[in-house]
Coordinates of C-alpha atoms and ligand atoms in Angstrom, one line a residue:
X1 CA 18.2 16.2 7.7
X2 CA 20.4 15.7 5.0
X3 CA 20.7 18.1 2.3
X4 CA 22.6 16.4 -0.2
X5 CA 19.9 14.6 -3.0
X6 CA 22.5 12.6 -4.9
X7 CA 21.5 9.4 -5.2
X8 CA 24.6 6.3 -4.3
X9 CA 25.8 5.8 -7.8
X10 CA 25.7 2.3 -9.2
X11 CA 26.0 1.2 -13.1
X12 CA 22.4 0.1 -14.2
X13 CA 23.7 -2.7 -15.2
X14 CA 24.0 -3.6 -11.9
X15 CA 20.7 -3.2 -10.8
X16 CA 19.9 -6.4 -9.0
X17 CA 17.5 -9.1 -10.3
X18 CA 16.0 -11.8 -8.4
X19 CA 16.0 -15.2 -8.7
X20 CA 13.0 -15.2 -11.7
X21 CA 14.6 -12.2 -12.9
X22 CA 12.6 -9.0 -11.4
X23 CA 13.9 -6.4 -11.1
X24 CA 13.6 -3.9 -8.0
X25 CA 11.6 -0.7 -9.0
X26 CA 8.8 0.5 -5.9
X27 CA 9.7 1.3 -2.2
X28 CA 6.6 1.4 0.0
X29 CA 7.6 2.3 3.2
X30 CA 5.5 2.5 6.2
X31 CA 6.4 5.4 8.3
X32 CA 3.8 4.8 11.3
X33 CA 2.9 1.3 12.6
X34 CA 0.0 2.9 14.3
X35 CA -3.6 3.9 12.8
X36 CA -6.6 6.1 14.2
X37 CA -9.1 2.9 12.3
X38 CA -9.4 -0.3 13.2
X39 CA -10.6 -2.4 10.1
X40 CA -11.6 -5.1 10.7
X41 CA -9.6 -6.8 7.2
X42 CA -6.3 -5.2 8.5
X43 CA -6.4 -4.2 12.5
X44 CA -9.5 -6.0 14.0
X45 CA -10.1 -4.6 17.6
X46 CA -10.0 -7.5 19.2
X47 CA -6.5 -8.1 18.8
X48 CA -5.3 -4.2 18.3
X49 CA -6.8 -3.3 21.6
X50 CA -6.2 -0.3 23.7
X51 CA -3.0 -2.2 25.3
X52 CA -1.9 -3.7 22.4
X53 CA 2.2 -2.8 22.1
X54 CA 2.9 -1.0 19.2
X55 CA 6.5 0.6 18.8
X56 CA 8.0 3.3 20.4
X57 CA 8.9 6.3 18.8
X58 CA 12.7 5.6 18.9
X59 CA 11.8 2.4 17.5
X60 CA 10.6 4.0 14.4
X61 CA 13.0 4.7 11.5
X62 CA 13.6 9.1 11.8
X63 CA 13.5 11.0 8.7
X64 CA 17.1 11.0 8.5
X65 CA 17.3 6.9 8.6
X66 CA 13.9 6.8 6.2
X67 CA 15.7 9.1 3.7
X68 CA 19.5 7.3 3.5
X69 CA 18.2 3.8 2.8
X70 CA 15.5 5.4 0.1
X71 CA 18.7 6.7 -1.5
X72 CA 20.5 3.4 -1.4
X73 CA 17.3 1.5 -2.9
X74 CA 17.2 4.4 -5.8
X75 CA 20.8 3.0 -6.1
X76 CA 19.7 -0.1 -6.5
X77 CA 16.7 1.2 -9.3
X78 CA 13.6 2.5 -7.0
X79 CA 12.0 4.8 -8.7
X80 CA 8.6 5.1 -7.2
X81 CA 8.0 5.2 -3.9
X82 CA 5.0 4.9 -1.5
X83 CA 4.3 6.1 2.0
X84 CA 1.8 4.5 3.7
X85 CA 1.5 2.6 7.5
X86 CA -0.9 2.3 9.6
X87 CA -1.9 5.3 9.1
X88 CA 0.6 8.0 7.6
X89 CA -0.7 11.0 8.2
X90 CA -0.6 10.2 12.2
X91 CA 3.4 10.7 11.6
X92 CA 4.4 14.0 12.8
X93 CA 6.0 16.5 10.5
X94 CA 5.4 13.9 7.4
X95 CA 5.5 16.7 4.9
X96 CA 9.3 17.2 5.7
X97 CA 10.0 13.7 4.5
X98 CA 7.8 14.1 1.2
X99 CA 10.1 17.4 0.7
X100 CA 13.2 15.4 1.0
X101 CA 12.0 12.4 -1.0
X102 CA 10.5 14.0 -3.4
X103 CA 13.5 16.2 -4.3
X104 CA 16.1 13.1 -4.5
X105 CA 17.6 12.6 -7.6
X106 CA 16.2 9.3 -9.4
X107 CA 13.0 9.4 -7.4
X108 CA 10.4 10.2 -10.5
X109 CA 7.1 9.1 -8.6
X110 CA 6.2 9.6 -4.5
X111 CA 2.9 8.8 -3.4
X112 CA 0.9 8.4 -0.1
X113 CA -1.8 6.0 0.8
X114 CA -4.0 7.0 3.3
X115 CA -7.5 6.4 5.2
X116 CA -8.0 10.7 4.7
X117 CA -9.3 11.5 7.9
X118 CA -6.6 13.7 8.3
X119 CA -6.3 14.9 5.0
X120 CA -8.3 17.8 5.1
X121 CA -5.8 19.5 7.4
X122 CA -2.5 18.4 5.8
X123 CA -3.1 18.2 1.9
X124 CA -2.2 21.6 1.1
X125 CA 1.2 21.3 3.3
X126 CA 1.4 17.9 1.1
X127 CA 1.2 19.4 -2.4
X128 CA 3.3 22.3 -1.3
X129 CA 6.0 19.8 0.1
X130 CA 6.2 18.0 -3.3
X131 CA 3.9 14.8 -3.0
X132 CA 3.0 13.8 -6.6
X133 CA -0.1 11.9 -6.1
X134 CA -2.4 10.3 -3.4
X135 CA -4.5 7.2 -2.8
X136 CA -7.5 7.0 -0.1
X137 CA -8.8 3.9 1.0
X138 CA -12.6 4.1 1.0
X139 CA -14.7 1.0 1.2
X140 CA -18.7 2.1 1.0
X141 CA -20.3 5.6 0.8
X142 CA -22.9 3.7 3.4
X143 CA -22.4 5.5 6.5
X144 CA -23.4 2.5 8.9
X145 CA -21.2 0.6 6.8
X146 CA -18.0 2.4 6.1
X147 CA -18.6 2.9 10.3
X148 CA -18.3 -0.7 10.9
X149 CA -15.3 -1.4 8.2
X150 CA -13.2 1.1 9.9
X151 CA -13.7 -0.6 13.3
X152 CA -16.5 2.4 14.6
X153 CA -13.8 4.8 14.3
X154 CA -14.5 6.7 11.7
X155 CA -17.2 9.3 9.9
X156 CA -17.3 9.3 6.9
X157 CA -17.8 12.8 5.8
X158 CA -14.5 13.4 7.2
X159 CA -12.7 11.1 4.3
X160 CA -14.9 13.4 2.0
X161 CA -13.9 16.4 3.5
X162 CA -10.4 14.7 3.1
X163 CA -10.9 13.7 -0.7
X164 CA -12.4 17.2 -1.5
X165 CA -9.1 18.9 0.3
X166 CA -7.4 16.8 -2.2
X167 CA -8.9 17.6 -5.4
X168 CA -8.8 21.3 -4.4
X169 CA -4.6 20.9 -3.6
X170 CA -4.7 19.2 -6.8
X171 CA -2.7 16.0 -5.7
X172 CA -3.9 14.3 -8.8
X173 CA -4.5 12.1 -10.4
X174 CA -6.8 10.7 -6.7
X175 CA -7.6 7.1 -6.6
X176 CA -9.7 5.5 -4.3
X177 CA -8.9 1.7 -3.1
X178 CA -12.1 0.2 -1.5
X179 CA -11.8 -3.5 -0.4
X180 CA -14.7 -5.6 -1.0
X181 CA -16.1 -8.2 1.2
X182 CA -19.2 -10.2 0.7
X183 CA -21.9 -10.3 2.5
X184 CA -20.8 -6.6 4.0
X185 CA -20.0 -3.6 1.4
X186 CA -20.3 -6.0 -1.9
X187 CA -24.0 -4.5 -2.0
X188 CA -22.6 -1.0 -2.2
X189 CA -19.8 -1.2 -4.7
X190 CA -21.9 0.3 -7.8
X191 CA -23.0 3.2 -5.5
X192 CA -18.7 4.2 -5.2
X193 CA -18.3 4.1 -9.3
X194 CA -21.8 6.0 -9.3
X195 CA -20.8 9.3 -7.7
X196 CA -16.8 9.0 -8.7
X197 CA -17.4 8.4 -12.4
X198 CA -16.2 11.7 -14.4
X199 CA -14.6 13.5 -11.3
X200 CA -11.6 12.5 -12.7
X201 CA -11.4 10.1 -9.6
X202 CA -10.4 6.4 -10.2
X203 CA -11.9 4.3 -8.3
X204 CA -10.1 0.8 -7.6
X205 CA -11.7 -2.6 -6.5
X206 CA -9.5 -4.6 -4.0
X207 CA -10.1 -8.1 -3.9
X208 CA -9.8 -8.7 0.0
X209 CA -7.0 -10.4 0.8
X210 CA -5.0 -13.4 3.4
X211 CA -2.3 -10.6 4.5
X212 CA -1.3 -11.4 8.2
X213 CA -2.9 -13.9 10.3
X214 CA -5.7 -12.2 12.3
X215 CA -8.6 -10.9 9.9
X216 CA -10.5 -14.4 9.5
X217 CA -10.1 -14.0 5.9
X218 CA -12.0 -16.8 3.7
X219 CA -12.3 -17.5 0.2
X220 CA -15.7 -17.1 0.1
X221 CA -15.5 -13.7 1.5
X222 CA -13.6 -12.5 -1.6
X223 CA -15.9 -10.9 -4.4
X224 CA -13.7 -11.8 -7.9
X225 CA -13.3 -9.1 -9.9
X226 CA -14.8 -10.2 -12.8
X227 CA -18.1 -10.5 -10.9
X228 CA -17.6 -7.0 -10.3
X229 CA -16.6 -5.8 -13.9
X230 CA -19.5 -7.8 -15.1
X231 CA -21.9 -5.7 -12.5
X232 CA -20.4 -2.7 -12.9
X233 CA -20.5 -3.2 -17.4
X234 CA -24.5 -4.1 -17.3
X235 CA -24.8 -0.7 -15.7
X236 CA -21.8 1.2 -17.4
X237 CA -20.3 -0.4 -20.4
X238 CA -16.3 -0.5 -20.7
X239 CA -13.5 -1.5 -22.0
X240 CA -10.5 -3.1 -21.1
X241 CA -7.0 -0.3 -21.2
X242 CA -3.1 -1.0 -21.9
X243 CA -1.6 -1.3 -18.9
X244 CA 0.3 1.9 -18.4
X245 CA 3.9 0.2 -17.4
X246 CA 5.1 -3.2 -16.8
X247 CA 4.3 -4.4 -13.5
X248 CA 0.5 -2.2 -13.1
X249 CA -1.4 -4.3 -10.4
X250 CA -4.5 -2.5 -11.6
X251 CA -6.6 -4.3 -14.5
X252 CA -8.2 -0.8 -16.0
X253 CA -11.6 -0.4 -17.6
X254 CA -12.4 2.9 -19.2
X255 CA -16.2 3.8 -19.5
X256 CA -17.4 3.9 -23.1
X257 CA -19.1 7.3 -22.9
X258 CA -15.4 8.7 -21.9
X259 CA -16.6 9.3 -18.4
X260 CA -13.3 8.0 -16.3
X261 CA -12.0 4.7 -15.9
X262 CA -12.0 1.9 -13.1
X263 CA -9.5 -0.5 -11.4
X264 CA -9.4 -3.8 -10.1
X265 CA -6.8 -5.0 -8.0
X266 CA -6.9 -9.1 -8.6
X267 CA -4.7 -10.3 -5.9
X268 CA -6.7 -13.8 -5.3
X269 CA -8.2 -14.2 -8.2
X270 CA -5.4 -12.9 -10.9
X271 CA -2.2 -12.9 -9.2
X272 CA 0.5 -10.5 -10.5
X273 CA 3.7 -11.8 -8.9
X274 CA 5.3 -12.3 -12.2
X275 CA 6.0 -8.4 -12.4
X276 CA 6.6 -7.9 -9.0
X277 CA 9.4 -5.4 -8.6
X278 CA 8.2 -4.0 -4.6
X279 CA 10.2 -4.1 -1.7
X280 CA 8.7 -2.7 1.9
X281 CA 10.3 -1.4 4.8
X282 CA 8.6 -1.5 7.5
X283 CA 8.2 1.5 10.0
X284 CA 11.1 0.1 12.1
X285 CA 13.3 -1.1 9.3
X286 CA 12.6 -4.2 8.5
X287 CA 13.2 -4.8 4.9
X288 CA 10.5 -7.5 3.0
X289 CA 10.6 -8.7 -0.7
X290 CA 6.9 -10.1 -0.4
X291 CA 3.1 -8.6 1.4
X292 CA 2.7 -12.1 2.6
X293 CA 6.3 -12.7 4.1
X294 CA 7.2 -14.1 6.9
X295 CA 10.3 -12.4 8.1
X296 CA 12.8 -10.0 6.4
X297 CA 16.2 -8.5 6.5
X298 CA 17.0 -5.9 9.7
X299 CA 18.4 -3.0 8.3
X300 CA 18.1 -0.8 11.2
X301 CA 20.6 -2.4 13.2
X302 CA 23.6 -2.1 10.6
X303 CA 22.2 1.6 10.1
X304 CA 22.5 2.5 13.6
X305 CA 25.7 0.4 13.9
X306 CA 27.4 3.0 11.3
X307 CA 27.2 0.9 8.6
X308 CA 28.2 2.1 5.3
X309 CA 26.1 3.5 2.0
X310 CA 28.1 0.4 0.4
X311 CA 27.5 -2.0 3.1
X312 CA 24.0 -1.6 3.3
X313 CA 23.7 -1.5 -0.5
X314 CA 25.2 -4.8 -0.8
X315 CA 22.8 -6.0 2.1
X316 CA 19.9 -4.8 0.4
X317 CA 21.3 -6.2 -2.8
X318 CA 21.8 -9.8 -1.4
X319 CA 18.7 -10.0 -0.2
X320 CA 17.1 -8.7 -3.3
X321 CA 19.2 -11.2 -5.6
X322 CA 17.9 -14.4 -3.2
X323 CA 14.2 -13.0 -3.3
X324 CA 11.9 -15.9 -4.9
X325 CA 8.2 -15.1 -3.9
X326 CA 5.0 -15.4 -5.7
X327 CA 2.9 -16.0 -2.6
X328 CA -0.6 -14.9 -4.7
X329 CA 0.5 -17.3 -7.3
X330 CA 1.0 -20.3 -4.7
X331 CA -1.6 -19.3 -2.2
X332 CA -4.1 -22.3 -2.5
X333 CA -1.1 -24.3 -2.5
X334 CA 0.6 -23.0 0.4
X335 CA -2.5 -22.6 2.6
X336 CA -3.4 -26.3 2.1
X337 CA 0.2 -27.0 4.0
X338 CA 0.0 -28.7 7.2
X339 CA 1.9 -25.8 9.2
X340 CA -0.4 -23.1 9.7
X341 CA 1.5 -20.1 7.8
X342 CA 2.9 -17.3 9.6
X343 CA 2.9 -13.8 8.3
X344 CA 3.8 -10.2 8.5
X345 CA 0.5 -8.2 9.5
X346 CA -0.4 -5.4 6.8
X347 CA -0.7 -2.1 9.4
X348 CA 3.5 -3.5 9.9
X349 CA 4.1 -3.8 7.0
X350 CA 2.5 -1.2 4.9
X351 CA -0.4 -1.9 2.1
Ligands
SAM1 N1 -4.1 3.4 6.5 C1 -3.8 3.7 5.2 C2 -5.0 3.4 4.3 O1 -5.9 2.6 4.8 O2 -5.1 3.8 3.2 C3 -2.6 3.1 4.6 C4 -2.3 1.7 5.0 S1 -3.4 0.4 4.5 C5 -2.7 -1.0 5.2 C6 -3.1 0.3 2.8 C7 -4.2 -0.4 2.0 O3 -4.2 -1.8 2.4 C8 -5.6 0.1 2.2 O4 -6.1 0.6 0.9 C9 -6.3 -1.0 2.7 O5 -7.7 -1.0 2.2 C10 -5.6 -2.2 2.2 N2 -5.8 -3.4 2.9 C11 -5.6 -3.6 4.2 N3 -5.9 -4.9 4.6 C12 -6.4 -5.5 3.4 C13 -6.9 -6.8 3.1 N4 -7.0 -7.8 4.0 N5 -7.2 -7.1 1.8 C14 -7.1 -6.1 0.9 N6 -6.6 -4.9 1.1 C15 -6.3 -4.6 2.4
SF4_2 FE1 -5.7 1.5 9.3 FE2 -5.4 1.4 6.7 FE3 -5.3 -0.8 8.1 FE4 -7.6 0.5 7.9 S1 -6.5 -0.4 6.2 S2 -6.8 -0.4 9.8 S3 -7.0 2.6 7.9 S4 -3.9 0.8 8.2
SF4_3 FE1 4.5 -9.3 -5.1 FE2 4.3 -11.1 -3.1 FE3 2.1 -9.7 -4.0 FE4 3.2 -11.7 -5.5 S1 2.3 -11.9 -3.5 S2 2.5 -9.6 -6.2 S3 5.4 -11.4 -5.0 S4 3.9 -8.8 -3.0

């Protein structure tokens, strides 16, 4: 892999805008299409089945690819950047891409989200590789529960095992996304706050959400987070904290007795496409301004063609500069349409 960290030099002033004026800051790139759950509000099992094609290895973006188009969106102004998938840690050798990442010039923030069944045997290598901070997805502390939201895959003392590996490689500050869905974990929501609140963990409540086209997702299905807040304030009073930069999908509550704070994640009910400023690439290239796209711009082809740092800048650039979603804000809209709407599935695309 490359060795050389500096990023493709552009002015800031040129740093592209879109068309209502946003400009391009996070790169969350999926490095594995493939995932060792099947939830149920991402991958159900009935269409990711045992024979269900997912991509071949050659396929995939390498390291090296992953690494030069990360340099040319820190050209462009990325300066956070996400891994997740799928599943991440299923990726072999992932800690050698954190190393690299991590160490580009530019680059201030890299993160991983991850379901943390492997975590326990990879979050040392992680910390030691560079990664500044971690995210685990964990929806109940019900056992029968979090079973059956992770498709029967799962245990869940392993994704404690997995968080505790964390804290102890200090890959902090840990937050914990847990999707709620009525009717099946809403019940256990207080019990996550209960035995996170003053670990220093932050727990974070994801309104469940219309990304791709095969989790059945309905309105009524989606808990708003006020109805949490107010729940979770009868029990724990809070209050509302500053957004920590521009752009925060988080809405954060801190506890009045100073024990920690919590997160909601309002995608339905408080859309946050005004600030937008993420960009995904999926784990075979394909670049997408928008979680609820419909298609987006190949940039493995022209990278495997021998394209150019510049020529693939000014692709990237293009397609930023045309880039006019706000699917969250238009979604009752746009799902009252006559054409049923196609999009990108989330394991693809990266959460
Ligand atoms: N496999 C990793 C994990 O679960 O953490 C990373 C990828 S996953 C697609 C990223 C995030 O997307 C997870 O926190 C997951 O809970 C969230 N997610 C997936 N489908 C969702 C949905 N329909 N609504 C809300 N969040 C969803
Ligand atoms: Fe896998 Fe994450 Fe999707 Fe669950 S949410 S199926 S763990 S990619
Ligand atoms: Fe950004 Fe699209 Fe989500 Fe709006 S719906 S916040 S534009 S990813």
């Amino acid at each position: 892999m490359s060795t050389e960290h500096n990023v493709v030099t552009l002015p800031s002033a040129a740093h592209p805008r879109d068309t209502l004026g946003r400009p391009l800051r996070d790169l969350r790139i999926s490095v594995m299409d493939r995932c060792n759950f099947r939830c149920p509000y991402c991958m159900p099992k009935e269409t990711f089945h045992d024979n269900y094609r997912f991509l071949k290895s050659t396929e995939r973006l390498s390291f090296e690819e992953i690494y030069r188009l990360t340099r040319v969106f820190v050209g462009l102004g990325v300066r956070k950047v996400r891994l997740t998938g799928g599943e991440p840690l299923l990726r072999p050798n992932l800690s050698e891409l954190i190393g690299e990442l991590t160490a580009l010039e530019g680059v201030q923030d890299v993160a991983l989200t991850t379901n943390a069944v492997l975590l326990g045997q990879h979050a040392a290598e992680l910390k030691a590789n560079g990664l500044h901070r971690i995210t685990v997805s964990l929806d109940t502390l019900d056992p029968a529960i979090f079973k059956r939201m992770s498709g029967g895959f799962a245990e869940l003392d392993r994704v404690l095992e997995g968080i505790q590996a964390a804290v102890q490689a200090d890959l902090t500050p840990i937050k914990l996304n847990a999707v709620i869905e009525r009717g099946l974990n809403d019940h256990t929501a207080l019990d996550l706050v209960d035995r996170f609140r003053g670990t220093g963990i932050i727990v974070r409540f994801i309104e469940y959400m219309d990304v791709g086209n095969r989790n059945h997702w309905s309105l009524d299905r989606v808990v708003p987070s006020r109805e949490l807040l107010q729940r979770i304030g009868e029990r724990w009073p809070l209050h509302a904290v500053q957004e920590n930069y521009r752009g925060e999908v988080a809405e954060r509550y801190a506890f009045d007795d100073g024990s920690g704070e919590v997160g909601f994640i309002s995608s339905v009910t408080n859309p946050f496409c005004g600030d937008c400023s993420r960009a995904r690439l999926s784990s075979e290239g394909v670049f997408y301004t928008c979680l609820f796209a419909n298609a987006g711009l190949d940039l493995r082809t022209p990278l495997r063609d021998g394209s150019s740092d510049g020529q693939l800048l000014d692709l990237i650039r293009n397609h930023w500069q045309q880039r006019g979603d706000r699917y969250s804000e238009l979604r009752s809209t746009l799902r009252s349409g006559e054409q049923p709407l196609r999009k990108i599935e989330m394991y693809y695309i990266g959460g």
